[in-house]
Each structure stands twice: as C-alpha cells, then as structure tokens.
PDB file of C-alpha atoms in Angstrom:
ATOM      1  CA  UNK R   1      64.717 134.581  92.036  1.00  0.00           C
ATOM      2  CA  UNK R   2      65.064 131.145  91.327  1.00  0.00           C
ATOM      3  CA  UNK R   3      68.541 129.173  92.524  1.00  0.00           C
ATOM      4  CA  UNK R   4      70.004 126.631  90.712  1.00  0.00           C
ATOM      5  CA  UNK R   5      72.235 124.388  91.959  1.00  0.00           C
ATOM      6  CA  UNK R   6      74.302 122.107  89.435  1.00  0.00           C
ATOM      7  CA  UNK R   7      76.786 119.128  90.187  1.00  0.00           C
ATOM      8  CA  UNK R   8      79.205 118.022  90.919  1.00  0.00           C
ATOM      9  CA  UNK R   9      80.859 121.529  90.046  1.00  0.00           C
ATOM     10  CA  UNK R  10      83.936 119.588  88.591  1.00  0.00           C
ATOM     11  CA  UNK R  11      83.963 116.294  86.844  1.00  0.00           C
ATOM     12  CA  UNK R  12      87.611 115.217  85.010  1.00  0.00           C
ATOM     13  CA  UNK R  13      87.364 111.765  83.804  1.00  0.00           C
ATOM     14  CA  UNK R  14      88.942 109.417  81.192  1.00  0.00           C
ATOM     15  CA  UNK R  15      87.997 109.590  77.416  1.00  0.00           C
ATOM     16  CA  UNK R  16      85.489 106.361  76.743  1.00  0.00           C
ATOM     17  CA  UNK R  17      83.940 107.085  80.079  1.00  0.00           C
ATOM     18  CA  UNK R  18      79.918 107.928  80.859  1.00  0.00           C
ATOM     19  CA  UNK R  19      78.829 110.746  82.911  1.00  0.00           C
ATOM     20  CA  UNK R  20      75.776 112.694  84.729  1.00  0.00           C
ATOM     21  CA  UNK R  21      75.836 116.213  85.632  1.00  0.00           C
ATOM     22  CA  UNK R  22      72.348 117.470  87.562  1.00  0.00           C
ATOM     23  CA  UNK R  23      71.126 120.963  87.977  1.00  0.00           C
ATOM     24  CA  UNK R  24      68.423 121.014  90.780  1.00  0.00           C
ATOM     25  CA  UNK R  25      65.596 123.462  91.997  1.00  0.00           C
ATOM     26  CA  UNK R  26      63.632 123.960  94.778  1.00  0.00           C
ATOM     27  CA  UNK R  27      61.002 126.135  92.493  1.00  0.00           C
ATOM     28  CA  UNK R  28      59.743 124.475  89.732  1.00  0.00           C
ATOM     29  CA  UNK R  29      61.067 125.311  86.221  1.00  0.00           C
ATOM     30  CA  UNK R  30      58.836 127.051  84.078  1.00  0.00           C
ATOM     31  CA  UNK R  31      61.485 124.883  81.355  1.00  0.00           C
ATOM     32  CA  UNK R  32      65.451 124.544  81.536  1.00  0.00           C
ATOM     33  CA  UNK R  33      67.857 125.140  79.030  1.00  0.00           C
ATOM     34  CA  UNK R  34      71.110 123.561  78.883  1.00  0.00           C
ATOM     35  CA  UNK R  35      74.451 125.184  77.833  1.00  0.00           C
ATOM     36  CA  UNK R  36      77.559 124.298  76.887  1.00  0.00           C
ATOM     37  CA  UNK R  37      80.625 127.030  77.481  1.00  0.00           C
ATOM     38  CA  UNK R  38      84.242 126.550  75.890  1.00  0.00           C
ATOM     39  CA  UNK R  39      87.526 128.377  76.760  1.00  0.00           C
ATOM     40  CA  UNK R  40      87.506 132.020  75.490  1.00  0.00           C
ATOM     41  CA  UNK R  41      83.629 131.727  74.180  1.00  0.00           C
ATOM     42  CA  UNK R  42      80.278 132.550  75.012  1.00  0.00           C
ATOM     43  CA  UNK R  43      77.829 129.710  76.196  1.00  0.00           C
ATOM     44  CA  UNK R  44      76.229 128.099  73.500  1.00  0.00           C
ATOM     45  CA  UNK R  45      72.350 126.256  74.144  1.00  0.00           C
ATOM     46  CA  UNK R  46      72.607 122.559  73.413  1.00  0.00           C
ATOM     47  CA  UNK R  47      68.614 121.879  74.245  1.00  0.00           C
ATOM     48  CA  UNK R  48      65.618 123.254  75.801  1.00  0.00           C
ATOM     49  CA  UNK R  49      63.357 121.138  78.032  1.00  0.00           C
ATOM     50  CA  UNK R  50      60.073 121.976  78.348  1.00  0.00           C
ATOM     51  CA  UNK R  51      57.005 119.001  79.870  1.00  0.00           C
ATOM     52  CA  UNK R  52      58.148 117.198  82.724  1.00  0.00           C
ATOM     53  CA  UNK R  53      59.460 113.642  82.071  1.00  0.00           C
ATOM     54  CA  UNK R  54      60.795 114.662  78.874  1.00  0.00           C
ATOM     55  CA  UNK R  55      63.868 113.148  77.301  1.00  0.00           C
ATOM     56  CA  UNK R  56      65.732 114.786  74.452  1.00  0.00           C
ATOM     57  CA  UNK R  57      68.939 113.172  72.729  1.00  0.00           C
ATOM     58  CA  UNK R  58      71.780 114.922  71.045  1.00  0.00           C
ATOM     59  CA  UNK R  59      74.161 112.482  69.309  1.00  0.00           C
ATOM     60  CA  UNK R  60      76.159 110.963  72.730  1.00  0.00           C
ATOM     61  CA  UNK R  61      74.496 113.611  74.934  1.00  0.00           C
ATOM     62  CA  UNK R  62      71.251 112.529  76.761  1.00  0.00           C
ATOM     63  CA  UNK R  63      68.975 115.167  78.378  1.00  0.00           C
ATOM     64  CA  UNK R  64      66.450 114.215  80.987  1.00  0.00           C
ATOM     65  CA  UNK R  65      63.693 116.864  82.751  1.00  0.00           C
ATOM     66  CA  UNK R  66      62.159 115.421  86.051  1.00  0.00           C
ATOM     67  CA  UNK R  67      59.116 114.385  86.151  1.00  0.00           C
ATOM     68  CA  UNK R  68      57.904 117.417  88.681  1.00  0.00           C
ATOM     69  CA  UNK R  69      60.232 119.597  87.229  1.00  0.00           C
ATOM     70  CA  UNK R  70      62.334 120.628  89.389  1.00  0.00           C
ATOM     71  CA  UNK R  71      65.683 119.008  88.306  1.00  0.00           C
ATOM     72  CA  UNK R  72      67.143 118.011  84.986  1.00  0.00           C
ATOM     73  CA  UNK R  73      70.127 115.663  84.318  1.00  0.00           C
ATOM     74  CA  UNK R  74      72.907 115.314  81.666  1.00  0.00           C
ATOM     75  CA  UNK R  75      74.188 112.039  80.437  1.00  0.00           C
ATOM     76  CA  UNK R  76      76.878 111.893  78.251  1.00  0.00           C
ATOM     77  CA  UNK R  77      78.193 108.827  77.004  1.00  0.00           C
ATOM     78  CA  UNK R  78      81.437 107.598  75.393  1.00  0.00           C
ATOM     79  CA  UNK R  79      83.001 110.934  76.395  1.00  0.00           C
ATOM     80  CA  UNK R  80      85.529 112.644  73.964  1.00  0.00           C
ATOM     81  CA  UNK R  81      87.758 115.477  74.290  1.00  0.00           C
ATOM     82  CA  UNK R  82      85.664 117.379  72.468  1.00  0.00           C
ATOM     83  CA  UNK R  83      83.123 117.049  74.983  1.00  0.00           C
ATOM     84  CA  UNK R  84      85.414 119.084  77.247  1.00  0.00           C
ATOM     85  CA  UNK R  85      83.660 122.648  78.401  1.00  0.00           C
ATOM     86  CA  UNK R  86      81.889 124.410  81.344  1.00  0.00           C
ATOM     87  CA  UNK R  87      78.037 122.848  80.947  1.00  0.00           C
ATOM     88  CA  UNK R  88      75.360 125.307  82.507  1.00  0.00           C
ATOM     89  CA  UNK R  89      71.891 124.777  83.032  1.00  0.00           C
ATOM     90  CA  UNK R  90      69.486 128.096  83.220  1.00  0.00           C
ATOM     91  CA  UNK R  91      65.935 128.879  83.514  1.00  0.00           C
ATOM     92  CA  UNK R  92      63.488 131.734  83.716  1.00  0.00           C
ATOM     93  CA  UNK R  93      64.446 133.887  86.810  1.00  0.00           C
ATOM     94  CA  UNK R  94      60.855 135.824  87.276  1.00  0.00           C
ATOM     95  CA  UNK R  95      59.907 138.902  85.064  1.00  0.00           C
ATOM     96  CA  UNK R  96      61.507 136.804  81.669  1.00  0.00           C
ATOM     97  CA  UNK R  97      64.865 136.927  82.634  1.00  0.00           C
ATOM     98  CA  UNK R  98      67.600 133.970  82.402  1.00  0.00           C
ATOM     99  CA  UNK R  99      69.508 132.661  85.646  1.00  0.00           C
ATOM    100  CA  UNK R 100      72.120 129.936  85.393  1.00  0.00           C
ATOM    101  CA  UNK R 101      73.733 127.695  88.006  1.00  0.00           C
ATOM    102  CA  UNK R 102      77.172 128.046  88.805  1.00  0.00           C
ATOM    103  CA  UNK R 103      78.014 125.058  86.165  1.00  0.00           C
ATOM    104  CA  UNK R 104      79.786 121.495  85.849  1.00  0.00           C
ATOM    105  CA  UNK R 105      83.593 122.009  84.979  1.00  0.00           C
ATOM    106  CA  UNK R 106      84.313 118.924  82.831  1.00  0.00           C
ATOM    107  CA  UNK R 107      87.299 117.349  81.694  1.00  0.00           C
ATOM    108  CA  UNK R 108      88.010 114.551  78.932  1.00  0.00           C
ATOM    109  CA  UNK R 109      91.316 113.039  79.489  1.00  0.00           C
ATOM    110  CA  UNK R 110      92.999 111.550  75.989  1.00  0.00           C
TER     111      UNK R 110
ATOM    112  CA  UNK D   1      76.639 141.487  61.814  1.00  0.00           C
ATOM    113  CA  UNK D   2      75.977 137.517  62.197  1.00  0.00           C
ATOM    114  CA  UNK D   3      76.129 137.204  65.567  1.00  0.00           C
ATOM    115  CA  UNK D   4      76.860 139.109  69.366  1.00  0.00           C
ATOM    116  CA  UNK D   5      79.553 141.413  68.691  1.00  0.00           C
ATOM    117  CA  UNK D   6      80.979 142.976  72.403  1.00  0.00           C
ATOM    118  CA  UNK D   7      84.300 145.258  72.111  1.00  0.00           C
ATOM    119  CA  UNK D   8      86.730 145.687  73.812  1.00  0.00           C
ATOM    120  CA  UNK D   9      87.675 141.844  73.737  1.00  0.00           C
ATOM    121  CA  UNK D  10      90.055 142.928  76.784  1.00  0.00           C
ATOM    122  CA  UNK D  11      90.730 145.759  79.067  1.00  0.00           C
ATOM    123  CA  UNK D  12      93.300 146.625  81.079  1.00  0.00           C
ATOM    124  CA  UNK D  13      92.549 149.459  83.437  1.00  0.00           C
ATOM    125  CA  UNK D  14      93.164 151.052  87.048  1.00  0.00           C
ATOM    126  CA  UNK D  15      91.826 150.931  89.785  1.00  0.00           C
ATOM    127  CA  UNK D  16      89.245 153.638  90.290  1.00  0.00           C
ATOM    128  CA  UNK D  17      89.201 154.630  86.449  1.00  0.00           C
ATOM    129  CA  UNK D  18      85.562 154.234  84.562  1.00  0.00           C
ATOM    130  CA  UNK D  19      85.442 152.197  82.023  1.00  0.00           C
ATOM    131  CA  UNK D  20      82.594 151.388  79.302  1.00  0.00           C
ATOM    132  CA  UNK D  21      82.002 147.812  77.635  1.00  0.00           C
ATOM    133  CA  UNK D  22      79.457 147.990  74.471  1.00  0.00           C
ATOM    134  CA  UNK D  23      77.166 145.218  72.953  1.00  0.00           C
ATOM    135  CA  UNK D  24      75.771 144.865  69.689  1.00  0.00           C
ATOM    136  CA  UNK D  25      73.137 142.787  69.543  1.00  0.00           C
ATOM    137  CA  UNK D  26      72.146 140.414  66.949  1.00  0.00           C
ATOM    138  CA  UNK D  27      69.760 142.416  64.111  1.00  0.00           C
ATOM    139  CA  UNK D  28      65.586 142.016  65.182  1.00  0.00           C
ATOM    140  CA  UNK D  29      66.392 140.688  68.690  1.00  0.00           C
ATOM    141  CA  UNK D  30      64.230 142.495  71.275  1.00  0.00           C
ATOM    142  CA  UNK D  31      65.791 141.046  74.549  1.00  0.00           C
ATOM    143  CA  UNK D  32      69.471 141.971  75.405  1.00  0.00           C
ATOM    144  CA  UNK D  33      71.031 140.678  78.829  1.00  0.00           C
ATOM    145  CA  UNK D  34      74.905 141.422  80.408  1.00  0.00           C
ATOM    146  CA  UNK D  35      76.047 139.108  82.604  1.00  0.00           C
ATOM    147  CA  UNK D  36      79.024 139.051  84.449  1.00  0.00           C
ATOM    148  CA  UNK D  37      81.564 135.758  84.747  1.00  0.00           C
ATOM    149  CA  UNK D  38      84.191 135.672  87.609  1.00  0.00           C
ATOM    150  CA  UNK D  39      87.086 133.544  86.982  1.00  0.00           C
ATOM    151  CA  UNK D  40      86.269 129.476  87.032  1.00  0.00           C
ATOM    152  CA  UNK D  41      82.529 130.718  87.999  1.00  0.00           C
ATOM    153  CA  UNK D  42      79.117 130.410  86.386  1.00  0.00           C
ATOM    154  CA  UNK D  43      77.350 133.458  85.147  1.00  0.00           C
ATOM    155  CA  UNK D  44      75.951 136.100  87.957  1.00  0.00           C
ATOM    156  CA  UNK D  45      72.767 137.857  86.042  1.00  0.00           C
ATOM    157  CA  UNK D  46      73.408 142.025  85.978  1.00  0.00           C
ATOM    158  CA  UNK D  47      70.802 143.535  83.853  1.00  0.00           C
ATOM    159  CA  UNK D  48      67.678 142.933  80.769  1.00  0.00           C
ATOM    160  CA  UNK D  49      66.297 145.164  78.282  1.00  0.00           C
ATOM    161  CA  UNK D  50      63.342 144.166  76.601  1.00  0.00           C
ATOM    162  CA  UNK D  51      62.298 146.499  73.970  1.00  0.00           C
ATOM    163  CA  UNK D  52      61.433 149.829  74.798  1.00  0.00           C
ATOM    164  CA  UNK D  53      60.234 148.695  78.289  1.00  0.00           C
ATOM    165  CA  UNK D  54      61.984 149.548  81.644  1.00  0.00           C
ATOM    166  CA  UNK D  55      64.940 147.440  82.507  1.00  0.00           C
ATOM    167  CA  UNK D  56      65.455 145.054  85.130  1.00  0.00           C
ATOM    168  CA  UNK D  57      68.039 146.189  86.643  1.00  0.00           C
ATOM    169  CA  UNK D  58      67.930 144.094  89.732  1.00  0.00           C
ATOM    170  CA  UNK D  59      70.946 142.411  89.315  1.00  0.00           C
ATOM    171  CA  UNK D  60      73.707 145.080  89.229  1.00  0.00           C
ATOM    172  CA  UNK D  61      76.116 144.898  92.198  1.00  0.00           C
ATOM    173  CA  UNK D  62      76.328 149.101  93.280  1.00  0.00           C
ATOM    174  CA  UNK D  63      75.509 151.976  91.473  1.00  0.00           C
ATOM    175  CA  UNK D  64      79.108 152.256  90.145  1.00  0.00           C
ATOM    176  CA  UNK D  65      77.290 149.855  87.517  1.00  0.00           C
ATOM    177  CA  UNK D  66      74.916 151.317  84.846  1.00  0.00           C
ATOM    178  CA  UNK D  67      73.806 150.396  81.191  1.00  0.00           C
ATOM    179  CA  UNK D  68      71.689 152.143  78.273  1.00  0.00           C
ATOM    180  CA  UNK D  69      70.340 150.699  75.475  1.00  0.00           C
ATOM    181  CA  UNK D  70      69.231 152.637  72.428  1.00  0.00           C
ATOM    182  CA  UNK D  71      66.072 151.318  71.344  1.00  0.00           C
ATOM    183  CA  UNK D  72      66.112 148.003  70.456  1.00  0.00           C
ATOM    184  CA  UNK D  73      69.960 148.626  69.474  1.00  0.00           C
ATOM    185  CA  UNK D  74      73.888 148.627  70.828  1.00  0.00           C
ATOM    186  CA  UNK D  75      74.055 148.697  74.676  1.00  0.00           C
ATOM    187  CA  UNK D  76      76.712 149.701  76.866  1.00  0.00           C
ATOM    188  CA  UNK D  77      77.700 148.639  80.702  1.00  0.00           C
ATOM    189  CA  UNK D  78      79.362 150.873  82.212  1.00  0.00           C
ATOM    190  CA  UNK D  79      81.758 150.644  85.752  1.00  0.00           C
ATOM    191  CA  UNK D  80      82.573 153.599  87.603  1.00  0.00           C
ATOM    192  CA  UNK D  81      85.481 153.821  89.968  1.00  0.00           C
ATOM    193  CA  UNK D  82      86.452 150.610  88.982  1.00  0.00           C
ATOM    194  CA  UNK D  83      87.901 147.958  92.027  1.00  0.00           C
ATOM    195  CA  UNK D  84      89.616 145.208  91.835  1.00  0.00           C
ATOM    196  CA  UNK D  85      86.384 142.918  92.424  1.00  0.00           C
ATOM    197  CA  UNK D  86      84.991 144.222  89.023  1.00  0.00           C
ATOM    198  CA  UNK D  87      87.579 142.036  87.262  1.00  0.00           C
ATOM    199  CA  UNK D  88      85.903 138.918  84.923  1.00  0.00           C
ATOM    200  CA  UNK D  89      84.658 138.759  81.655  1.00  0.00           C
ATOM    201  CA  UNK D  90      81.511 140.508  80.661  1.00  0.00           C
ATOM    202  CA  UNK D  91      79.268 138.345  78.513  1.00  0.00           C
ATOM    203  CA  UNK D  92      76.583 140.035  76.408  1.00  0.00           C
ATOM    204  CA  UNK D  93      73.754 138.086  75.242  1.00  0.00           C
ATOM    205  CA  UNK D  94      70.360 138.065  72.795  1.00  0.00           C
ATOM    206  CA  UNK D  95      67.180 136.575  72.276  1.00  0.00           C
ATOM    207  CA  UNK D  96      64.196 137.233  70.179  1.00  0.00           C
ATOM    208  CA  UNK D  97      61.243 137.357  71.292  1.00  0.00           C
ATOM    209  CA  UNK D  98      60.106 138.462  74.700  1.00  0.00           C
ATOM    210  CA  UNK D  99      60.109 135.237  76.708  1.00  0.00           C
ATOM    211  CA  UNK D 100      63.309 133.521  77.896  1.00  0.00           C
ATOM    212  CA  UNK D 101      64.126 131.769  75.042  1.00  0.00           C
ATOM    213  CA  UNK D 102      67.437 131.054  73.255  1.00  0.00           C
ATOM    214  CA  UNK D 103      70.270 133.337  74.339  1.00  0.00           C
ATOM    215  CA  UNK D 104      72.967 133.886  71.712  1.00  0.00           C
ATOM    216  CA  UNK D 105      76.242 135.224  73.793  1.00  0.00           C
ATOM    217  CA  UNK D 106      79.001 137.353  72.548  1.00  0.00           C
ATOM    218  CA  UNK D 107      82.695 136.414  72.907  1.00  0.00           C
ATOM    219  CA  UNK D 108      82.822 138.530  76.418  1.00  0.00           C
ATOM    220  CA  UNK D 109      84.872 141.627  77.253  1.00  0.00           C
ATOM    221  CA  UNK D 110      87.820 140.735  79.937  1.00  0.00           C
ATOM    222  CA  UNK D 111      88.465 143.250  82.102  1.00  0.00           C
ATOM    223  CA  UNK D 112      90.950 143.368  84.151  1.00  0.00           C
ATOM    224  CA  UNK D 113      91.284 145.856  86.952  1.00  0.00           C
ATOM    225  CA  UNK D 114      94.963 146.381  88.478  1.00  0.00           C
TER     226      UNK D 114
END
C-alpha cells in the first residue's frame, strides 16, 4: 500500500500570508487528488492531478504534480479565513482503492 | 437523496456493546468506501465495495469490525464489543465508476465509546 506523507502536519499563519503544503511518495502516483476537510464535514476534492509536471489553478490555490510523480505541492496565496480546514492529499492504494496522508492542519488568523 | 447520507450523526455507547453505523450511498455510484478518522488525524482506509465484486477488506483493524453492502446499495459497518480505541468519526464515501476517482463523503458518524 502506498504511504503518503504530507507537511508540515500543522501550518497557523496570518491572513494575507502565502503558503505550501507537500504530500510526498516513495511509489509513484498513478495521479493525486487533493482534499480539503472543514470542521464537522466530510472531505471535499478541490483537484485531481494526473501527467507529471502538471499545474492546475483554483482561484488563490495553486496545485503542482512533480515532474516524476512522486510528490505534489499546494500553494495558496493571499490566505483568508476561509481558507482554514484540514487539506489531504490521496491516491490510488493498489486494487482501486483511495489512501490519504495524515493531512496539513491549517489555520488563517484574522 | 443528493448526496452521502450516514446515520447516526453521533453515538454514544459502552464499552463492549455492538453497535452498527449505515451508509447510503449516492444513487448509480458503484464504489462505496468507510474510513475511519481519529481525533486531529487523517483518514485510516477500513474497507471498499465495488459492485457486486468481493470487498477489500484489508483495512479493518480486528474482526470485531465487519460491513455488508446490498448490491450496489446502503452499507453498514458494524463494531462488536466495542473499546474505547473504536472512538472517531466514521466517514462514508462514493464514487462512480470503478477506478479511484472522485470520492463524495458523508457528514461522518461520531462515535463515542465510554
């Protein structure tokens, strides 16, 4: 089964602020999803990464696959409090199933 | 229904009771997955039904832990003899298709085990 391993595993910064969160592999992804998890809810998938090298943008949020894929990065600039949620990356565990990483606790301070 | 609907939202049990958590999937979607999320942790894989095939059950902790799904239909999880260790929130989740695509979660059943 294939480990993930995201960080840092908590992140609190101020609102205005940039950040990158990394989930890394020592398998290579078959493709990585990205997820975002809030208080009370069930994770919700922000994107899906697919060739390696690939870059997809979602308003402030920047996703980035590695070139051999085998790690995948989150940028997110101009934080807001909204931003503010347990981010998980997951990919294909062997025999279709879904493994995530333990996840990047993040914080927007007002 | 729209979505992932789990029930109970929360339950409150003792120690060594069983207790039984039930998914509905969302309507057409083959693949149904229950994962289970300790407190300030990431999600810890526990078992996938795809269709009518066999499921991967390689991911429950003991055999107190089983699940059924009816056809490509509601699923339950169920915890014998529950400990205290068994408490966290037990997300349900469904995709279509039979590739690891897009999950869409439930709201989770908390369970707490005194």
């Amino acid at each position: 089964t294939q480990l993930l391993e995201q960080s840092p595993q908590f992140l609190s910064i101020q609102e205005g602020e940039n950040l990158t969160v990394y989930c890394n592999s020592s398998s290579v992804f078959s493709s990585l999803q990205w997820y975002r998890q809030e208080p009370g809810e069930g994770p919700v998938l922000l994107v899906t990464v697919v060739t390696g090298g690939e870059v997809k943008k979602l308003k402030r949020l920047t996703f980035q696959f590695g070139d051999a894929r085998k790690d995948s990065s989150l940028h997110i600039t101009a934080a807001q409090p909204g931003d503010t949620g347990l981010y998980l990356c997951a990919s294909e565990g062997g025999a279709q199933k879904l493994v995530f990483g333990q996840g990047t606790r993040l914080t927007i301070n007002p | 229904g729209a979505g992932v609907s789990q029930s109970p939202s929360n339950k409150v049990t003792e120690k060594g009771k069983d207790v039984e958590l039930r998914c509905d999937p969302i309507s057409g979607h083959t693949a149904l997955y229950w994962y289970r999320q300790r407190l300030g942790q990431g999600l810890e894989f526990l078992i996938y039904f795809q269709g009518n095939s066999a499921p991967d059950k390689s991911g429950l902790p003991s055999d107190r832990f089983s699940a059924e799904r009816t056809g490509e239909s509601v699923s339950t999880l169920t915890i014998q003899r529950t400990q205290q260790e068994d408490s966290a929130v037990y997300l349900c989740a469904s995709s279509f298709g039979t590739k690891a695509g897009e999950l869409f979660f439930g709201e989770g059943s908390r369970l707490t085990v005194l």
